[in-house]
Amino acid sequence: MNVALAKTTTGAVLDGTFAAARGRLPGVGTVAETRQQAFDDFARTGLPTRRIEEWKYTDLRNLLRDVAPLAPTPDQAALAQAAKMVETLGTGDTQKLVIVDGVFAAGLSDLTSGGGVTVHALSAMLDDATSATRADLLRSRVADPMIALNAAFATDGVLVDIADDAAPARPLHIVHVATRPSVAAFTRSLVRIGNRARVTLVESFVATETAKAYQAHDAVVLWIGDDSDLQHVRVMEDAGDAANIATAIVTVGARTKFNTFSLTTGGGVSRYQSFITMAGVDSELSTNSVHLLRDKQHGDCTFVIEHAAPNCLSRELFRAVLDDRAHSVFQGRINVHQIAQKTDGKMMSRALLLSDEAEIDNKPELEIFADDVQCGHGATIGALDDSLLFYLRARGLPEKAAQALLIQAFVGEAMESIVNDDLRDVAISAAERWLESRA
Amino acid sequence: MTALLEVKDLQVRVEDREILHGLTMTVNGGEVHAIMGPNGSGKSTLSHVIAGKPGYEVTGGEILFKGEDLLEMEPDERAAKGVFLAFQYPVEIPGVTTMNFLRTAVNAQRKARGESEYLVPDFLRKVREVAASLNIPMDMLKRGVNVGFSGGEKKRNEVLQMALFQPSLCILDEMDSGLDIDALRVAADGVNALRSPDRAMVVITHYQRLLNYIVPDHVHVMSKGRVVKSGGKELALELEESGYAQYEDAAA
Ligand SMILES: Nc1ncnc2c1ncn2[C@@H]1O[C@H](COP(=O)(O)OP(=O)(O)O)[C@@H](O)[C@H]1O
Ligand SMILES: [Mg+2]
């Protein structure tokens, strides 16, 4: 390993961290080799800076300074705390797969297989020397330093297989709980959905009181077959001084619907980057992303949509409500491949600034190689409407309550995109928690 | 007895321009006052200052409500204490259903007065009853506040709120503007149903027509930021005959 290169993370000797962690990282042989390659890929750049175009507005070297040391394996006390946290999620009847400080917690999880659903812990699969393809679990088609870092350090996660024609009655629910201060967790989950399946997938990120200034590094790889339907809801409520750097890599088959919603209220520094490939004809993608940020929170929502098949539709809607000195980033890139005729792709960013010092950066990009397509983007930035605020106050609503009602209205349309009633309520409650903590 | 509303020598500026130049009027419980006057005479300004709209600078005079200094209160405190302004131009609030808005507002006012929140069934029953009397279909209440409402529907929605909140002072700013005669009659009937000995109404209008339906006890003529004449309901009829021109001269 090249020590000089690894030092590019603001001088931190991260390769030392990697060497120290290695003994704990599941998988030997090809898995260990893949980790080493991934680490070398990361080390070539280190934490991305603004000089890397894709990270222009989220300079992690500046925002994170360093990668924190790997979180220790949770002890009984941490698991007990996490168990309490899971109880308060209020997500209704979901099949919970709980990951505590980066380690899959079998005791807190519901590993029931059946009805076409099979669930494994990623660590077990990486350790499975009989599998010839186990190293693939750490590989991905997207070259990005943080995806590489995740592959190098991934300790655990889940591997879910959903068979053709399956329609699990309960949503699958990956819950990340952080319990420790000043450590990093690296998680990776893979979900394969067959053809004609109907699935709801939920991801929650939460923290116990003791978790401060930690880092959550996550990656989710999803394959959705043909004629399927995936409803995806992600709610990120990490601690306000934590970092959450997450990637979704999604491949969508033909005649499939993928509806994804994400709400970010937590994290001092966060990035949720989605790379979605529309690989089959006649599919529909709808993304609704909401940032509710305050103080000095920095949130980044990045989408790269590849239209790689004809006649697909994509709708990306981003909404940010920013208070204090919060900073939000929306990057939306739509690449329409030459074959992808009749593509209909649109993205829209709407920001509501509650303070003069709040800030949003929008970077929409369209790259179109087909000639018969409809693509567009738009952005609006505004403050709360004074005449609406006065109307509400004249009807008896105190200032914060009037603002809260208008903010709820602003994000309400995105919430409405969540089909499952329980999950919509979960997103609405998370937004309400944010609003109440403003009051 | 303390008057419900006392406006004393009120002087108001907007962006360095004086709009009200010393306006005085007293409204007692049970009374209906009409304020008439040409466009631009300051009628809406007066109603906004009473309701507490930001952007107006009171440079002189005072407003007492039940003996208390109204100008010291936030708009929501005024509402909780019983001040209600039916807006000349009710705003549209997309994404907030009328029902949610009504419940939030009623409960905010009750909370401010130290009363318990309405139970949902009680609240629904009350809304249904009032909506029916105003010919407001329940479907309308599921839509965003005033979104896609006609002019008449918006005004009826204002009266609906008035009936739910049971304020002690109702200021109706140009309730008749944009309404046809049938819509006007429904809204006016709603207002009349709320007349009571402990509630006062201030009806602001440009035209005498509305006062055929809501019959005032007192009529004030405003011109150029002052009350230039006060009288009984016959003053409204007189104005209909002679127009405002004479008062504009008087104020000049
Ligand atoms: N926000 C404002 N900024 C500047 N001038 C205003 C504003 N509001 C009202 N005015 C002026 O004050 C005067 C009175 O307006 P208004 O109270 O609306 O009258 P009315 O309701 O009697 O028609 C008008 O000359 C109007 O142009
Ligand atoms: Mg007016």
XYZ file of C-alpha atoms and ligand atoms in Angstrom:
719
model
C 0.000 0.000 0.000
C 1.084 3.499 -0.780
C 1.212 5.332 2.501
C 1.857 8.719 0.911
C -1.354 8.499 -1.119
C -3.472 7.386 1.783
C -2.335 10.435 3.670
C -4.426 12.622 1.390
C -7.282 12.488 3.876
C -6.051 15.693 5.500
C -2.934 13.977 6.635
C -4.657 11.180 8.506
C -2.938 7.887 8.150
C -6.111 6.113 7.119
C -4.196 3.141 5.801
C -3.249 2.519 9.406
C -6.934 2.446 10.257
C -7.561 0.030 7.422
C -4.687 -2.209 8.516
C -5.980 -2.159 12.079
C -9.546 -2.896 11.025
C -8.695 -5.662 8.615
C -8.688 -8.403 11.173
C -12.304 -7.568 11.972
C -13.579 -7.217 8.429
C -15.459 -10.285 7.273
C -14.217 -12.223 4.247
C -10.832 -13.597 3.293
C -9.288 -14.456 -0.063
C -11.088 -12.781 -2.966
C -13.142 -10.670 -0.564
C -10.043 -9.343 1.172
C -8.440 -8.666 -2.212
C -11.503 -6.745 -3.339
C -11.385 -4.704 -0.158
C -7.731 -3.898 -0.742
C -8.470 -2.789 -4.320
C -11.347 -0.674 -3.103
C -9.171 0.873 -0.445
C -6.483 1.664 -3.031
C -9.151 3.260 -5.243
C -10.249 5.413 -2.348
C -6.688 6.250 -1.341
C -5.977 7.664 -4.785
C -8.252 10.603 -4.013
C -8.886 10.383 -0.292
C -12.001 12.133 0.953
C -13.449 13.991 -2.033
C -12.870 17.712 -2.255
C -14.627 20.420 -4.219
C -12.150 19.833 -7.005
C -13.985 16.613 -7.862
C -16.928 17.819 -9.959
C -19.452 15.373 -8.445
C -18.537 16.594 -4.959
C -18.222 20.264 -5.813
C -20.738 21.434 -3.208
C -19.976 18.790 -0.597
C -16.300 18.954 0.143
C -15.952 16.069 2.560
C -12.350 16.762 3.311
C -13.435 20.096 4.637
C -16.717 18.947 6.209
C -15.592 15.634 7.726
C -11.847 16.237 7.950
C -11.310 12.533 8.540
C -12.744 9.081 8.488
C -13.475 8.082 12.074
C -12.139 4.806 13.470
C -14.263 1.729 12.944
C -17.034 1.318 15.533
C -16.478 -1.515 18.000
C -18.807 -4.505 17.847
C -21.885 -3.597 19.937
C -21.985 -5.085 23.418
C -25.110 -6.143 25.314
C -25.701 -2.630 26.637
C -25.548 -1.142 23.139
C -27.919 -3.816 21.821
C -30.346 -3.162 24.654
C -30.320 0.567 23.900
C -30.819 -0.143 20.225
C -33.739 -2.454 20.990
C -35.481 0.384 22.833
C -34.852 2.712 19.932
C -36.364 0.245 17.467
C -39.543 0.061 19.547
C -40.108 3.789 19.186
C -39.947 3.808 15.374
C -43.682 3.518 14.954
C -43.383 2.055 11.489
C -46.227 -0.352 12.032
C -45.868 -4.023 11.174
C -42.613 -4.278 9.218
C -40.054 -7.065 8.935
C -37.197 -5.424 10.815
C -33.574 -6.058 9.975
C -31.581 -4.165 12.546
C -27.979 -3.069 12.175
C -26.316 -1.630 15.280
C -23.082 0.357 14.882
C -22.520 -1.391 11.571
C -23.157 -4.910 12.801
C -26.216 -6.940 11.912
C -28.111 -7.659 15.148
C -29.775 -11.028 14.604
C -31.360 -10.891 18.056
C -33.227 -7.684 17.222
C -34.139 -8.758 13.715
C -36.884 -10.764 12.166
C -35.152 -13.280 9.915
C -38.303 -15.073 8.954
C -37.934 -16.325 5.432
C -40.897 -17.434 3.383
C -43.392 -16.053 0.938
C -40.522 -15.710 -1.502
C -38.335 -13.628 0.815
C -34.877 -14.829 1.883
C -32.719 -12.786 4.240
C -29.061 -13.197 5.222
C -26.528 -11.094 7.075
C -23.951 -9.710 4.660
C -21.066 -10.646 6.984
C -22.091 -14.304 6.850
C -22.208 -14.247 3.065
C -18.800 -12.571 2.819
C -17.392 -15.252 5.096
C -18.967 -18.051 3.068
C -15.888 -19.550 1.418
C -18.035 -21.911 -0.667
C -19.478 -19.002 -2.653
C -17.524 -18.195 -5.796
C -19.277 -14.859 -6.200
C -18.959 -13.536 -2.654
C -16.498 -10.813 -3.661
C -19.151 -9.417 -6.032
C -21.072 -8.340 -2.953
C -18.501 -5.571 -2.531
C -18.238 -4.545 -6.176
C -20.285 -1.925 -7.934
C -20.608 -0.349 -11.351
C -20.140 3.193 -10.052
C -16.671 4.649 -9.535
C -16.780 6.979 -6.549
C -14.346 7.373 -3.661
C -17.006 7.012 -0.974
C -18.460 3.881 -2.563
C -14.936 2.497 -2.674
C -14.351 3.391 0.971
C -17.598 1.671 1.867
C -16.547 -1.503 0.028
C -13.182 -1.501 1.791
C -14.647 -1.224 5.286
C -18.165 -2.706 5.049
C -18.656 -4.752 8.189
C -22.202 -5.900 7.701
C -25.615 -5.348 6.223
C -28.284 -7.568 4.773
C -28.702 -9.572 1.634
C -32.315 -9.978 0.637
C -33.695 -12.045 -2.194
C -37.263 -11.619 -3.300
C -38.480 -14.292 -5.667
C -40.486 -13.849 -8.845
C -44.188 -13.158 -8.157
C -43.557 -12.517 -4.459
C -45.605 -9.887 -2.693
C -44.485 -9.841 0.943
C -47.337 -8.737 3.172
C -45.039 -6.720 5.423
C -42.590 -4.047 4.298
C -38.932 -5.021 4.617
C -37.325 -2.621 7.022
C -33.606 -2.017 7.393
C -32.974 -0.116 10.618
C -29.600 1.461 11.340
C -29.015 2.380 14.960
C -25.944 4.296 16.097
C -25.058 4.055 19.788
C -21.411 5.204 20.020
C -19.696 8.562 19.779
C -16.864 9.422 17.380
C -16.762 6.158 15.439
C -17.619 5.120 11.907
C -19.974 2.351 10.791
C -19.764 0.953 7.263
C -22.780 -0.943 6.047
C -23.813 -2.408 2.757
C -27.047 -4.111 1.807
C -28.103 -5.819 -1.368
C -31.681 -6.457 -2.392
C -32.575 -8.519 -5.434
C -36.173 -8.351 -6.517
C -37.439 -10.809 -9.124
C -40.060 -10.361 -11.822
C -43.709 -9.517 -11.139
C -42.911 -8.852 -7.468
C -44.492 -6.160 -5.325
C -42.283 -4.957 -2.524
C -42.049 -2.168 0.028
C -38.612 -1.399 1.418
C -38.008 0.959 4.316
C -34.735 2.311 5.666
C -34.442 4.138 8.969
C -31.369 5.801 10.406
C -31.624 6.644 14.093
C -29.300 7.231 17.026
C -29.450 6.686 20.768
C -28.653 9.538 23.161
C -25.071 8.347 23.564
C -24.258 8.526 19.855
C -22.565 11.800 18.978
C -20.281 12.931 16.188
C -20.276 9.507 14.568
C -20.220 8.600 10.883
C -22.636 6.304 9.064
C -21.326 5.125 5.694
C -23.933 3.111 3.872
C -24.500 1.589 0.466
C -27.584 -0.144 -0.865
C -27.572 -2.057 -4.115
C -30.949 -2.879 -5.595
C -31.960 -4.884 -8.608
C -35.588 -4.768 -9.602
C -36.766 -7.275 -12.213
C -39.414 -6.886 -14.900
C -43.083 -6.065 -14.271
C -42.355 -5.363 -10.619
C -43.202 -2.597 -8.214
C -40.885 -1.273 -5.506
C -42.045 1.318 -3.011
C -39.063 2.664 -1.116
C -39.089 4.982 1.908
C -35.955 6.250 3.618
C -36.021 8.382 6.745
C -32.709 9.690 8.029
C -32.806 11.025 11.594
C -29.169 10.658 12.558
C -27.749 12.883 15.295
C -27.366 16.539 14.333
C -23.576 16.374 14.645
C -23.206 13.035 12.855
C -22.312 12.322 9.251
C -24.356 10.118 6.976
C -22.795 9.356 3.616
C -24.968 6.953 1.693
C -25.272 5.559 -1.794
C -28.049 3.732 -3.589
C -27.269 1.882 -6.786
C -30.436 0.738 -8.472
C -31.104 -1.191 -11.659
C -34.703 -1.101 -12.863
C -36.036 -3.754 -15.254
C -38.803 -3.470 -17.842
C -42.385 -2.323 -17.169
C -41.476 -1.767 -13.549
C -42.442 0.986 -11.136
C -39.911 2.348 -8.681
C -41.192 4.972 -6.290
C -38.646 6.257 -3.823
C -39.090 8.776 -1.023
C -36.413 10.100 1.279
C -36.582 12.461 4.210
C -33.471 13.960 5.772
C -33.792 15.767 9.077
C -30.637 14.472 10.752
C -26.905 14.580 10.230
C -24.599 17.563 10.491
C -23.163 16.468 7.165
C -25.079 14.180 4.874
C -25.111 13.026 1.326
C -27.547 10.588 -0.238
C -26.437 9.774 -3.742
C -28.577 7.584 -5.959
C -27.432 6.043 -9.200
C -30.467 4.668 -10.943
C -30.385 2.882 -14.285
C -33.574 2.441 -16.231
C -32.412 -0.750 -17.922
C -35.710 -2.064 -19.309
C -38.441 -0.549 -21.472
C -41.646 1.149 -20.316
C -40.644 1.666 -16.673
C -41.490 4.500 -14.333
C -39.307 6.153 -11.744
C -40.560 8.641 -9.222
C -38.290 10.186 -6.615
C -39.368 12.516 -3.829
C -36.624 13.845 -1.602
C -37.138 16.176 1.318
C -34.546 18.040 3.374
C -35.564 19.682 6.630
C -32.364 21.247 7.905
C -31.305 23.825 10.443
C -28.313 25.137 12.402
C -25.238 24.457 10.314
C -26.482 21.201 8.818
C -25.211 20.385 5.360
C -27.355 18.020 3.283
C -26.660 16.785 -0.225
C -29.107 14.942 -2.428
C -27.584 13.687 -5.646
C -29.265 11.701 -8.383
C -27.739 10.244 -11.486
C -30.397 8.679 -13.671
C -29.341 6.611 -16.653
C -32.091 6.203 -19.196
C -30.659 3.150 -20.921
C -33.873 1.776 -22.438
C -36.684 3.290 -24.525
C -39.925 4.758 -23.299
C -39.236 5.206 -19.609
C -40.483 8.011 -17.448
C -38.597 9.629 -14.589
C -39.810 12.292 -12.203
C -37.493 13.736 -9.599
C -38.870 16.151 -7.074
C -36.649 17.709 -4.456
C -37.878 19.933 -1.653
C -35.778 21.648 0.973
C -36.818 23.645 4.020
C -33.773 25.416 5.369
C -33.462 27.359 8.591
C -30.559 29.150 10.289
C -27.350 28.563 8.353
C -28.343 25.246 6.834
C -27.001 24.352 3.411
C -28.707 22.067 0.972
C -27.426 20.672 -2.305
C -29.498 19.149 -5.055
C -27.657 17.647 -7.980
C -29.751 15.951 -10.613
C -28.228 14.410 -13.669
C -30.235 12.708 -16.377
C -28.288 10.805 -19.004
C -30.388 9.675 -21.934
C -28.616 6.990 -23.897
C -28.898 6.802 -27.666
C -31.205 3.801 -27.499
C -33.551 5.469 -24.995
C -36.030 7.043 -27.411
C -39.314 8.376 -25.982
C -37.675 9.107 -22.648
C -39.690 11.492 -20.497
C -37.483 12.827 -17.721
C -38.127 15.807 -15.504
C -36.671 17.159 -12.320
C -37.747 19.944 -10.079
C -36.170 21.519 -7.045
C -38.099 23.721 -4.662
C -36.501 25.369 -1.672
C -38.087 27.256 1.170
C -35.593 29.429 3.000
C -36.611 30.350 6.542
C -33.518 32.408 7.199
C -31.377 34.853 5.253
C -28.311 32.777 5.962
C -29.681 29.471 4.662
C -28.377 28.384 1.314
C -29.191 26.014 -1.529
C -27.160 24.927 -4.514
C -28.957 23.369 -7.450
C -27.061 21.624 -10.191
C -29.298 20.096 -12.842
C -27.586 18.397 -15.771
C -29.057 16.801 -18.867
C -27.033 14.775 -21.300
C -29.112 13.521 -24.188
C -27.992 11.209 -26.967
C -31.431 10.223 -28.294
C -33.453 12.551 -30.518
C -37.033 11.830 -29.526
C -37.127 12.695 -25.839
C -38.760 15.099 -23.443
C -36.521 16.275 -20.645
C -36.574 19.283 -18.416
C -35.712 20.740 -15.100
C -36.758 23.642 -12.945
C -35.990 25.238 -9.636
C -37.695 27.684 -7.322
C -36.364 29.324 -4.179
C -38.552 31.360 -1.892
C -39.488 32.369 1.620
C -42.747 31.780 3.459
C -45.472 34.008 2.064
C -46.151 36.883 4.470
C -49.784 37.237 3.456
C -50.426 33.551 4.191
C -48.632 33.842 7.514
C -50.727 36.832 8.502
C -53.944 35.090 7.511
C -53.085 32.154 9.777
C -52.006 34.384 12.634
C -55.193 36.413 12.348
C -56.979 33.085 12.837
C -55.175 32.462 16.106
C -52.048 30.536 15.144
C -48.903 31.710 16.937
C -46.005 32.552 14.630
C -44.183 29.210 14.822
C -47.416 27.263 14.451
C -48.365 29.293 11.380
C -44.935 28.667 9.888
C -45.194 24.986 10.756
C -48.509 24.642 8.954
C -47.130 26.281 5.817
C -43.981 24.150 5.965
C -46.111 21.031 6.285
C -48.080 22.155 3.263
C -44.840 22.704 1.362
C -43.565 19.192 1.984
C -47.013 17.614 2.027
C -47.104 16.813 -1.662
C -43.913 14.791 -1.335
C -45.358 12.934 1.663
C -48.466 12.136 -0.371
C -46.262 10.157 -2.751
C -45.864 7.488 -0.046
C -48.508 4.873 -0.772
C -48.331 2.905 2.489
C -50.380 4.690 5.191
C -48.178 3.635 8.121
C -45.026 4.706 6.346
C -46.517 8.019 5.282
C -47.376 8.614 8.927
C -43.789 7.786 9.884
C -42.464 10.397 7.455
C -45.056 12.920 8.617
C -44.174 12.288 12.275
C -40.467 12.723 11.533
C -41.271 16.045 9.871
C -43.445 17.005 12.846
C -40.616 16.198 15.233
C -38.436 18.563 13.257
C -41.084 21.278 13.335
C -41.712 20.852 17.054
C -38.039 21.125 17.861
C -38.045 24.508 16.066
C -40.798 25.873 18.267
C -69.456 50.106 30.813
C -66.231 49.572 28.844
C -66.690 49.837 25.111
C -65.848 46.737 23.067
C -63.650 48.707 20.705
C -62.322 52.206 21.089
C -60.231 53.726 18.342
C -58.834 57.061 19.485
C -57.168 59.590 17.220
C -55.453 56.779 15.284
C -52.635 57.811 12.987
C -51.087 55.222 10.737
C -48.251 55.299 8.237
C -47.324 52.901 5.491
C -43.869 53.314 4.035
C -43.534 56.906 5.267
C -46.920 57.925 3.974
C -49.648 58.735 6.454
C -52.829 56.854 5.539
C -54.972 57.391 8.634
C -54.824 60.910 10.044
C -56.482 60.709 13.428
C -59.414 58.346 13.280
C -61.806 57.958 16.177
C -64.703 55.556 16.654
C -66.339 53.609 19.464
C -68.150 50.297 19.091
C -70.209 48.770 21.896
C -71.300 45.159 22.317
C -74.411 44.297 20.300
C -73.962 47.124 17.805
C -73.524 46.921 14.068
C -71.443 49.696 12.554
C -70.995 50.318 8.876
C -67.927 52.075 7.509
C -68.459 53.452 4.037
C -66.150 55.410 1.846
C -64.568 55.603 -1.570
C -61.686 53.373 -2.642
C -58.430 54.411 -1.075
C -60.015 56.153 1.896
C -58.262 53.819 4.358
C -60.997 51.319 5.267
C -58.856 48.230 4.739
C -55.940 49.911 6.463
C -58.069 50.405 9.572
C -59.194 46.769 9.535
C -55.610 45.546 9.075
C -54.298 47.650 11.931
C -57.028 46.333 14.224
C -56.176 42.749 13.231
C -52.433 43.363 13.651
C -51.087 43.034 10.137
C -47.364 43.835 9.971
C -46.155 46.724 7.815
C -48.230 49.490 9.380
C -46.662 52.015 11.685
C -48.970 53.512 14.278
C -47.589 56.999 14.884
C -50.325 58.263 17.157
C -53.485 57.405 19.037
C -54.583 54.074 20.490
C -56.908 51.127 20.070
C -58.544 49.595 23.119
C -60.337 46.261 22.952
C -62.417 45.501 26.047
C -60.282 48.157 27.712
C -56.968 46.498 26.801
C -54.287 47.965 24.562
C -54.799 46.038 21.341
C -51.701 47.408 19.645
C -49.505 45.647 22.213
C -50.852 42.232 21.200
C -49.675 39.780 18.538
C -52.267 39.062 15.830
C -52.912 35.573 17.235
C -53.477 36.985 20.739
C -56.042 39.380 19.281
C -57.803 36.479 17.560
C -57.869 34.463 20.781
C -59.337 37.459 22.607
C -62.155 37.721 20.091
C -61.080 39.922 17.198
C -62.019 38.549 13.808
C -61.322 40.077 10.411
C -63.155 38.667 7.414
C -60.640 39.504 4.692
C -61.491 41.466 1.578
C -59.211 39.065 -0.299
C -59.017 35.731 1.554
C -55.747 33.988 0.632
C -55.385 30.537 -0.886
C -53.277 28.051 1.071
C -52.491 25.017 -1.089
C -51.603 21.861 0.800
C -53.524 22.767 3.974
C -57.018 21.336 3.929
C -59.738 23.672 5.151
C -60.737 21.128 7.779
C -57.208 20.856 9.174
C -56.878 24.625 9.118
C -60.170 25.152 10.961
C -59.320 22.631 13.651
C -55.784 23.976 14.103
C -57.098 27.534 14.381
C -59.936 26.753 16.798
C -57.640 24.743 19.027
C -54.903 27.388 18.949
C -57.425 29.987 20.116
C -58.811 27.705 22.807
C -55.329 26.871 24.022
C -54.441 30.568 24.244
C -57.534 31.104 26.403
C -56.606 28.183 28.646
C -59.498 26.061 27.381
C -59.235 22.392 26.472
C -58.960 21.354 22.818
C -62.118 20.431 20.962
C -62.736 16.711 20.733
C -62.730 15.679 17.097
C -66.358 14.416 16.990
C -67.644 17.571 18.693
C -65.674 19.695 16.307
C -66.903 17.794 13.257
C -70.505 18.080 14.376
C -70.140 21.818 14.836
C -68.465 22.289 11.441
C -71.122 20.212 9.699
C -73.917 22.179 11.271
C -72.454 25.575 10.380
C -71.362 24.493 6.890
C -74.876 23.266 6.138
C -76.406 26.582 7.178
C -74.032 28.354 4.777
C -74.596 25.933 1.887
C -70.962 24.835 2.061
C -70.615 21.217 0.934
C -68.345 19.119 3.187
C -66.307 18.220 0.086
C -65.135 21.800 -0.105
C -63.628 21.502 3.354
C -61.391 18.671 2.202
C -59.730 20.926 -0.348
C -56.840 23.299 0.305
C -57.937 26.487 2.085
C -59.740 28.598 -0.538
C -57.956 26.739 -3.352
C -60.193 26.739 -6.399
C -62.997 28.429 -4.424
C -65.172 30.951 -6.229
C -65.397 34.482 -4.830
C -68.655 33.587 -3.097
C -67.220 30.404 -1.637
C -64.240 32.270 -0.232
C -66.510 34.764 1.502
C -68.738 32.006 2.865
C -65.608 30.319 4.169
C -64.839 33.516 6.079
C -68.331 33.515 7.591
C -67.921 29.836 8.445
C -64.803 30.662 10.445
C -66.590 33.503 12.154
C -69.352 31.146 13.220
C -66.860 28.579 14.533
C -64.619 30.992 16.397
C -67.512 32.985 17.919
C -65.501 36.216 18.120
C -66.830 39.242 19.988
C -65.754 41.715 17.308
C -66.293 40.892 13.641
C -64.848 43.182 11.004
C -66.117 42.404 7.540
C -64.003 44.030 4.845
C -65.932 44.401 1.570
C -67.789 41.173 2.097
C -69.994 42.051 -0.866
C -67.209 42.547 -3.406
C -67.492 40.085 -6.256
C -70.687 38.461 -4.994
C -73.901 38.092 -6.933
C -77.129 38.776 -5.114
C -77.797 35.142 -4.118
C -74.294 34.613 -2.782
C -74.537 37.891 -0.939
C -77.820 36.896 0.677
C -76.409 33.558 1.939
C -73.350 35.246 3.398
C -75.400 38.061 4.944
C -77.833 35.572 6.495
C -74.823 33.833 8.029
C -73.640 37.113 9.486
C -77.088 38.071 10.770
C -77.397 34.712 12.521
C -74.336 35.729 14.545
C -75.740 39.035 15.724
C -76.008 38.995 19.480
C -75.971 41.423 22.409
C -72.378 40.623 23.314
C -71.000 40.670 19.787
C -70.357 43.684 17.585
C -69.935 43.910 13.834
C -68.058 46.443 11.777
C -69.192 46.167 8.191
C -66.895 47.850 5.703
C -68.383 48.467 2.306
C -68.179 50.684 -0.687
C -71.822 50.199 -1.610
C -75.051 50.650 0.244
C -76.411 47.369 -1.193
C -74.909 45.130 1.523
C -76.576 47.253 4.201
C -80.004 46.195 2.921
C -79.108 42.740 4.187
C -76.986 43.569 7.210
C -78.781 46.544 8.677
C -76.440 48.762 10.709
C -77.150 50.764 13.861
C -74.473 53.331 13.014
C -72.926 54.461 9.750
C -69.568 56.229 9.422
C -68.301 57.838 6.279
C -64.553 57.669 5.755
C -62.639 59.840 3.391
C -58.904 60.310 3.052
C -58.042 58.631 6.306
C -60.648 60.243 8.547
C -64.228 59.655 9.649
C -65.920 62.673 8.098
C -69.490 61.960 9.107
C -71.370 59.578 11.396
C -75.077 58.916 11.635
C -77.796 56.276 11.652
C -78.689 53.815 8.924
C -80.379 56.559 6.888
C -76.921 58.010 6.206
C -76.188 55.023 3.969
C -79.277 55.736 1.859
C -78.348 59.368 1.657
C -74.920 58.416 0.355
C -76.468 56.189 -2.268
C -78.311 59.269 -3.555
C -75.587 61.851 -3.374
C -72.337 59.886 -3.680
C -69.054 60.461 -1.919
C -67.976 63.585 -3.791
C -69.161 66.029 -1.113
C -67.167 64.208 1.586
C -64.037 64.098 -0.484
C -64.262 67.877 -0.619
C -64.920 68.033 3.095
C -61.835 65.966 3.872
C -59.581 67.843 1.516
N -49.059 48.398 1.694
C -49.283 49.641 1.227
N -48.273 50.349 0.696
C -48.475 51.599 0.214
N -49.658 52.209 0.223
C -50.714 51.553 0.720
C -50.588 50.224 1.246
N -51.789 49.817 1.671
C -52.632 50.827 1.422
N -51.993 51.859 0.849
C -52.580 53.133 0.454
O -53.370 53.583 1.522
C -54.569 54.157 1.056
C -55.757 53.491 1.689
O -55.877 52.172 1.196
P -56.957 51.158 1.747
O -56.884 51.136 3.198
O -56.763 49.880 1.026
O -58.292 51.851 1.278
P -59.759 51.254 1.074
O -59.827 49.927 1.732
O -60.627 52.264 1.708
O -59.980 51.164 -0.389
C -54.537 54.052 -0.464
O -54.089 55.271 -0.984
C -53.527 52.972 -0.714
O -52.886 53.175 -1.940
Mg -60.326 47.982 0.960
